[in-house]
Amino acid sequence: MNRRQFIQSTLGTVGAMWAVGCGSEERVLTRPAITLGQIDLSFHAAAAAVVARILTDHGHPVEFSTALHEEMFARMQRKEIDLLSSAWLPGSHGTYLAPFENEVEKLSVLYNPYAFWGVPDYVPEDAVSAVADLLKPDVAARMTKVIQGIGPGAGISRFSVEIMQAYGLGSAGYEFRNGTQQDCEDAFTRAVEEKRWVVVPLWHPQHLHHRYRIRELAEPKGLLRGKDEATLILRKEQLSKLHPEALRMLRGMYLGNAEVTYLDYLINVEKKSPAEAAARWFQENPEVVERWRNG
C-alpha cells in the first residue's frame, strides 16, 4: 500500500468511526480522499482553504500538496495531485498547464488576478505614473534601486525580468532581485516605514492592499499580460469520485479579488491558519455559500 492509499484508508476509517459515534445516518469523511495542490504563497493557501472546506463538508478528506509554481504543475501532470487551486490562465501559468491541458477539467474561476508594478501613494503621481518614468534622472536619484520580487517561476517575476530589459532599467542602476514572498513584502514595508520611494512588483489579490494604498504604474508595452482567470482545475479521472453536491459548489463558486485579499490578510496579519480564515469567511458569508450550493 502506498502513502496515498494509506492516508485514504486511515482517514476513511476514522471518518466512519466518528459518524457511528455521533449516531449520524450519513457517513462523515468516508468518501475518497482528495489531494489538493496549492502553490506555496499565502493567497493561494487562502483560496485553497475555501475549496478544502467545501470538500470536507461533503465527506472528502483533504491532503494538501504545496510547492512552487513549476513543481506544482509537474505534480499534477504526474497525477500526484487531483485538484489544483489555482491555475492563473492564460498569462501566468498557461505555459505550465499546456503539456497536459486536455487531461484536466476547468471547474470554475475563483478570482481575476493580475500582476503590476506599483509605488506607495506618497510618491507623487506627477513624478511617477508609468514604468518609463523610473528612467527620469530626478526619479532614479530618489528611487530605491533594488526591485525585490518573489520566486523566479512566478508570472510577476518572469514579467519583471522582461520589463527590466525592455525599458533598459539596468542602465539607470535598477536591479530586479528574486526572493521569497516575505522578502518582497518586507522590502516594501520597510521602505514605507522610512518613507522611501520604492517600486514593488506585486499582484492582486494580495494582503498588502488591505493595509496600504499602492498605485499601479502604467506599462503600455503589455508585458504584464493583463488579467488572468484563477482557475480551479481537476484531473478528469477524479470527476466521478466527487460528491455531486461538492462538485456543484466547486463549479459555482467565485470569491473575487477583494475576498481573497481579505482571507490573505487574516492569514498574514491576524495570524489565522488558512483553515481558520476559511471558517471565519464561511461564517461571515452564508448567502454567498448558499448561492454556490444552488449552483
CSV table of C-alpha atoms in Angstrom, one decimal:
chain,number,residue,atom,x,y,z
A,1,MET,CA,0.0,0.0,0.0
A,2,ASN,CA,1.5,3.4,-1.0
A,3,ARG,CA,1.4,6.5,1.1
A,4,ARG,CA,-1.7,8.0,-0.5
A,5,GLN,CA,-3.7,4.7,-0.3
A,6,PHE,CA,-2.7,4.5,3.4
A,7,ILE,CA,-4.0,8.1,4.1
A,8,GLN,CA,-7.2,7.4,2.2
A,9,SER,CA,-7.8,4.1,4.1
A,10,THR,CA,-6.9,5.7,7.5
A,11,LEU,CA,-9.0,8.8,7.1
A,12,GLY,CA,-11.9,6.8,5.8
A,13,THR,CA,-11.8,4.5,8.9
A,14,VAL,CA,-11.6,7.5,11.2
A,15,GLY,CA,-14.5,9.2,9.5
A,16,ALA,CA,-16.7,6.1,9.7
A,17,MET,CA,-15.9,5.7,13.4
A,18,TRP,CA,-16.8,9.4,14.0
A,19,ALA,CA,-20.1,9.0,12.2
A,20,VAL,CA,-21.1,5.9,14.2
A,21,GLY,CA,-20.1,7.6,17.5
A,22,CYS,CA,-22.3,10.6,16.7
A,23,GLY,CA,-25.2,8.5,15.7
A,24,SER,CA,-25.4,10.1,12.3
A,25,GLU,CA,-27.0,8.3,9.4
A,26,GLU,CA,-24.7,9.9,6.9
A,27,ARG,CA,-21.2,8.6,6.8
A,28,VAL,CA,-18.9,11.5,7.5
A,29,LEU,CA,-15.4,11.7,5.9
A,30,THR,CA,-15.8,8.3,4.2
A,31,ARG,CA,-15.6,9.5,0.6
A,32,PRO,CA,-12.4,9.3,-1.4
A,33,ALA,CA,-9.6,11.5,-0.2
A,34,ILE,CA,-8.7,14.4,-2.4
A,35,THR,CA,-5.1,15.7,-2.8
A,36,LEU,CA,-5.4,19.4,-3.2
A,37,GLY,CA,-2.4,21.3,-4.7
A,38,GLN,CA,-1.7,24.8,-3.7
A,39,ILE,CA,1.2,27.0,-4.9
A,40,ASP,CA,3.4,28.0,-1.9
A,41,LEU,CA,2.2,31.5,-1.5
A,42,SER,CA,-0.3,32.6,1.2
A,43,PHE,CA,-3.1,33.9,-1.0
A,44,HIS,CA,-3.1,30.5,-2.9
A,45,ALA,CA,-3.4,28.8,0.5
A,46,ALA,CA,-6.3,31.2,1.4
A,47,ALA,CA,-8.3,30.2,-1.7
A,48,ALA,CA,-7.4,26.6,-1.3
A,49,ALA,CA,-8.7,26.6,2.2
A,50,VAL,CA,-12.1,27.6,1.0
A,51,VAL,CA,-12.1,24.8,-1.6
A,52,ALA,CA,-11.0,22.3,1.1
A,53,ARG,CA,-13.8,23.4,3.4
A,54,ILE,CA,-16.3,22.5,0.6
A,55,LEU,CA,-14.7,19.1,0.2
A,56,THR,CA,-14.6,18.2,3.9
A,57,ASP,CA,-18.2,19.4,4.4
A,58,HIS,CA,-19.2,16.8,1.8
A,59,GLY,CA,-17.2,14.0,3.4
A,60,HIS,CA,-13.9,14.1,1.4
A,61,PRO,CA,-10.7,14.0,3.5
A,62,VAL,CA,-8.2,16.5,2.0
A,63,GLU,CA,-4.5,16.1,1.8
A,64,PHE,CA,-2.6,19.3,0.9
A,65,SER,CA,0.4,19.3,-1.5
A,66,THR,CA,2.4,22.5,-1.5
A,67,ALA,CA,5.2,23.6,-3.9
A,68,LEU,CA,6.3,26.4,-6.0
A,69,HIS,CA,4.8,27.2,-9.4
A,70,GLU,CA,6.5,24.8,-11.9
A,71,GLU,CA,6.8,21.9,-9.5
A,72,MET,CA,3.1,22.1,-8.6
A,73,PHE,CA,2.0,21.8,-12.2
A,74,ALA,CA,4.6,19.0,-12.7
A,75,ARG,CA,3.0,17.1,-9.8
A,76,MET,CA,-0.4,17.4,-11.4
A,77,GLN,CA,0.9,16.2,-14.7
A,78,ARG,CA,2.5,13.2,-12.8
A,79,LYS,CA,-1.0,12.6,-11.2
A,80,GLU,CA,0.3,13.2,-7.7
A,81,ILE,CA,-2.5,15.7,-7.1
A,82,ASP,CA,-6.2,15.6,-8.0
A,83,LEU,CA,-7.2,19.3,-7.8
A,84,LEU,CA,-5.2,22.5,-8.1
A,85,SER,CA,-6.2,25.8,-6.6
A,86,SER,CA,-5.4,27.5,-8.8
A,87,ALA,CA,-4.0,28.0,-12.3
A,88,TRP,CA,-3.7,31.6,-13.4
A,89,LEU,CA,-4.7,31.4,-17.1
A,90,PRO,CA,-3.7,32.2,-19.7
A,91,GLY,CA,-0.8,34.5,-18.8
A,92,SER,CA,1.0,33.4,-15.7
A,93,HIS,CA,0.6,29.6,-15.7
A,94,GLY,CA,-0.6,28.8,-19.2
A,95,THR,CA,2.8,27.5,-20.3
A,96,TYR,CA,3.0,25.1,-17.3
A,97,LEU,CA,-0.5,23.7,-18.0
A,98,ALA,CA,-0.2,23.4,-21.8
A,99,PRO,CA,1.5,20.0,-21.9
A,100,PHE,CA,-1.4,18.3,-20.2
A,101,GLU,CA,-4.3,20.7,-20.5
A,102,ASN,CA,-6.5,18.1,-22.2
A,103,GLU,CA,-6.2,15.9,-19.0
A,104,VAL,CA,-8.0,18.4,-16.7
A,105,GLU,CA,-11.4,20.0,-16.4
A,106,LYS,CA,-11.6,23.7,-15.5
A,107,LEU,CA,-14.3,23.7,-12.8
A,108,SER,CA,-14.6,27.4,-12.1
A,109,VAL,CA,-12.8,30.8,-11.9
A,110,LEU,CA,-12.1,31.8,-8.3
A,111,TYR,CA,-10.9,35.3,-8.9
A,112,ASN,CA,-9.3,37.5,-11.5
A,113,PRO,CA,-5.7,38.1,-10.6
A,114,TYR,CA,-3.3,40.4,-12.4
A,115,ALA,CA,0.3,41.5,-12.0
A,116,PHE,CA,1.6,45.1,-11.8
A,117,TRP,CA,4.4,47.3,-10.7
A,118,GLY,CA,3.4,49.8,-8.1
A,119,VAL,CA,4.7,52.5,-5.8
A,120,PRO,CA,3.4,53.8,-2.4
A,121,ASP,CA,0.8,56.5,-2.9
A,122,TYR,CA,3.0,59.1,-1.3
A,123,VAL,CA,5.2,59.0,-4.4
A,124,PRO,CA,3.9,62.0,-6.4
A,125,GLU,CA,1.9,60.8,-9.4
A,126,ASP,CA,3.1,63.7,-11.5
A,127,ALA,CA,6.6,62.4,-11.0
A,128,VAL,CA,6.0,58.6,-11.3
A,129,SER,CA,2.8,57.4,-13.1
A,130,ALA,CA,4.4,54.9,-15.6
A,131,VAL,CA,7.3,52.4,-15.7
A,132,ALA,CA,9.1,54.7,-18.1
A,133,ASP,CA,9.2,57.4,-15.5
A,134,LEU,CA,11.6,55.4,-13.5
A,135,LEU,CA,14.3,56.5,-16.0
A,136,LYS,CA,13.9,60.2,-15.3
A,137,PRO,CA,17.1,61.4,-13.7
A,138,ASP,CA,15.4,63.0,-10.7
A,139,VAL,CA,13.2,59.9,-10.1
A,140,ALA,CA,16.2,57.5,-10.5
A,141,ALA,CA,18.1,59.6,-8.0
A,142,ARG,CA,15.4,59.1,-5.3
A,143,MET,CA,14.1,55.6,-6.1
A,144,THR,CA,15.3,52.5,-4.2
A,145,LYS,CA,17.4,50.7,-6.8
A,146,VAL,CA,16.6,47.1,-5.7
A,147,ILE,CA,13.2,45.9,-7.0
A,148,GLN,CA,12.5,43.0,-4.7
A,149,GLY,CA,10.4,40.2,-6.2
A,150,ILE,CA,9.4,36.7,-5.3
A,151,GLY,CA,10.4,33.3,-6.8
A,152,PRO,CA,11.6,33.1,-10.5
A,153,GLY,CA,8.7,30.8,-11.5
A,154,ALA,CA,6.0,33.3,-10.7
A,155,GLY,CA,4.4,35.2,-13.6
A,156,ILE,CA,5.2,38.6,-12.0
A,157,SER,CA,8.9,37.6,-11.7
A,158,ARG,CA,9.1,36.5,-15.4
A,159,PHE,CA,7.3,39.6,-16.5
A,160,SER,CA,9.5,41.8,-14.3
A,161,VAL,CA,12.7,40.5,-16.0
A,162,GLU,CA,11.2,41.4,-19.4
A,163,ILE,CA,10.3,44.9,-18.1
A,164,MET,CA,13.8,45.4,-16.9
A,165,GLN,CA,15.2,44.5,-20.3
A,166,ALA,CA,12.6,46.3,-22.4
A,167,TYR,CA,13.0,49.6,-20.6
A,168,GLY,CA,16.7,49.4,-20.0
A,169,LEU,CA,16.3,50.0,-16.3
A,170,GLY,CA,19.6,48.4,-15.5
A,171,SER,CA,21.4,51.3,-17.2
A,172,ALA,CA,19.8,53.6,-14.6
A,173,GLY,CA,21.0,51.5,-11.7
A,174,TYR,CA,18.0,49.3,-11.0
A,175,GLU,CA,18.2,45.6,-10.2
A,176,PHE,CA,15.4,43.1,-10.1
A,177,ARG,CA,16.0,40.5,-7.4
A,178,ASN,CA,14.2,37.2,-6.8
A,179,GLY,CA,13.4,36.1,-3.3
A,180,THR,CA,10.5,34.8,-1.2
A,181,GLN,CA,7.1,36.4,-0.7
A,182,GLN,CA,8.3,37.6,2.7
A,183,ASP,CA,11.4,39.2,1.1
A,184,CYS,CA,9.1,41.1,-1.2
A,185,GLU,CA,6.7,42.2,1.5
A,186,ASP,CA,9.5,43.2,4.0
A,187,ALA,CA,11.3,45.3,1.4
A,188,PHE,CA,8.1,47.2,0.7
A,189,THR,CA,7.0,47.7,4.3
A,190,ARG,CA,10.5,48.8,5.4
A,191,ALA,CA,10.6,51.4,2.6
A,192,VAL,CA,7.1,52.7,3.6
A,193,GLU,CA,8.1,53.0,7.2
A,194,GLU,CA,11.1,55.0,6.1
A,195,LYS,CA,9.1,57.0,3.5
A,196,ARG,CA,11.5,55.9,0.8
A,197,TRP,CA,10.5,55.8,-2.8
A,198,VAL,CA,10.3,52.2,-3.9
A,199,VAL,CA,8.9,50.0,-6.7
A,200,VAL,CA,7.1,46.8,-5.7
A,201,PRO,CA,6.4,44.0,-8.3
A,202,LEU,CA,3.0,42.8,-6.9
A,203,TRP,CA,-0.3,41.4,-7.9
A,204,HIS,CA,-4.0,41.4,-7.0
A,205,PRO,CA,-5.2,39.8,-4.7
A,206,GLN,CA,-2.5,40.2,-2.0
A,207,HIS,CA,-2.9,41.2,1.6
A,208,LEU,CA,-0.7,44.4,1.4
A,209,HIS,CA,-3.7,46.0,-0.4
A,210,HIS,CA,-5.7,45.6,2.8
A,211,ARG,CA,-3.2,47.8,4.7
A,212,TYR,CA,-1.6,50.2,2.1
A,213,ARG,CA,-2.5,52.3,-0.8
A,214,ILE,CA,-0.3,51.2,-3.7
A,215,ARG,CA,-0.6,53.0,-7.0
A,216,GLU,CA,-0.2,50.9,-10.2
A,217,LEU,CA,2.3,52.2,-12.8
A,218,ALA,CA,1.2,52.2,-16.4
A,219,GLU,CA,3.0,49.7,-18.6
A,220,PRO,CA,1.9,50.3,-22.2
A,221,LYS,CA,4.1,47.6,-23.8
A,222,GLY,CA,1.7,44.9,-22.4
A,223,LEU,CA,4.5,42.9,-20.6
A,224,LEU,CA,2.3,42.3,-17.6
A,225,ARG,CA,-0.2,40.4,-19.7
A,226,GLY,CA,-3.4,41.9,-18.2
A,227,LYS,CA,-5.9,40.0,-16.1
A,228,ASP,CA,-5.8,36.2,-15.7
A,229,GLU,CA,-8.5,33.8,-14.5
A,230,ALA,CA,-7.6,32.0,-11.3
A,231,THR,CA,-9.0,28.6,-12.4
A,232,LEU,CA,-9.8,25.6,-10.2
A,233,ILE,CA,-8.7,22.6,-12.2
A,234,LEU,CA,-9.3,18.9,-11.6
A,235,ARG,CA,-7.9,15.8,-13.2
A,236,LYS,CA,-10.7,14.4,-15.3
A,237,GLU,CA,-10.5,10.9,-13.9
A,238,GLN,CA,-11.4,12.3,-10.5
A,239,LEU,CA,-14.7,13.7,-11.6
A,240,SER,CA,-16.7,10.6,-10.7
A,241,LYS,CA,-15.2,10.5,-7.2
A,242,LEU,CA,-16.5,13.8,-6.1
A,243,HIS,CA,-19.7,14.1,-4.1
A,244,PRO,CA,-22.3,15.5,-6.6
A,245,GLU,CA,-23.1,18.5,-4.3
A,246,ALA,CA,-19.5,19.3,-3.7
A,247,LEU,CA,-18.9,19.2,-7.5
A,248,ARG,CA,-21.8,21.6,-8.0
A,249,MET,CA,-20.5,24.0,-5.4
A,250,LEU,CA,-17.0,23.9,-6.8
A,251,ARG,CA,-18.3,24.6,-10.3
A,252,GLY,CA,-20.5,27.5,-9.0
A,253,MET,CA,-18.0,29.2,-6.6
A,254,TYR,CA,-16.5,32.6,-7.1
A,255,LEU,CA,-14.5,34.5,-4.5
A,256,GLY,CA,-13.2,37.6,-6.2
A,257,ASN,CA,-10.0,39.6,-5.6
A,258,ALA,CA,-11.3,41.5,-2.6
A,259,GLU,CA,-12.3,38.4,-0.7
A,260,VAL,CA,-9.0,36.6,-1.4
A,261,THR,CA,-7.2,39.7,-0.2
A,262,TYR,CA,-9.3,39.7,3.0
A,263,LEU,CA,-8.5,36.0,3.6
A,264,ASP,CA,-4.8,36.6,2.9
A,265,TYR,CA,-4.9,39.5,5.4
A,266,LEU,CA,-6.4,37.1,8.1
A,267,ILE,CA,-3.6,34.7,7.5
A,268,ASN,CA,-0.7,37.1,7.3
A,269,VAL,CA,-1.7,39.9,9.7
A,270,GLU,CA,-4.2,38.3,12.1
A,271,LYS,CA,-2.1,35.1,12.1
A,272,LYS,CA,-5.1,32.8,11.4
A,273,SER,CA,-4.4,29.4,9.9
A,274,PRO,CA,-5.8,29.0,6.4
A,275,ALA,CA,-8.5,26.7,7.8
A,276,GLU,CA,-9.4,29.3,10.5
A,277,ALA,CA,-9.5,32.1,7.9
A,278,ALA,CA,-11.8,30.0,5.7
A,279,ALA,CA,-14.1,29.1,8.7
A,280,ARG,CA,-14.4,32.8,9.5
A,281,TRP,CA,-15.2,33.6,5.9
A,282,PHE,CA,-17.9,31.0,5.7
A,283,GLN,CA,-19.4,32.3,8.9
A,284,GLU,CA,-19.5,35.8,7.6
A,285,ASN,CA,-20.8,35.0,4.1
A,286,PRO,CA,-23.7,32.5,4.4
A,287,GLU,CA,-25.6,34.0,1.5
A,288,VAL,CA,-22.6,33.5,-0.9
A,289,VAL,CA,-22.2,29.9,0.2
A,290,GLU,CA,-25.9,29.3,-0.3
A,291,ARG,CA,-25.6,30.7,-3.8
A,292,TRP,CA,-22.7,28.3,-4.6
A,293,ARG,CA,-24.8,25.4,-3.1
A,294,ASN,CA,-27.6,26.2,-5.6
A,295,GLY,CA,-25.2,26.2,-8.5
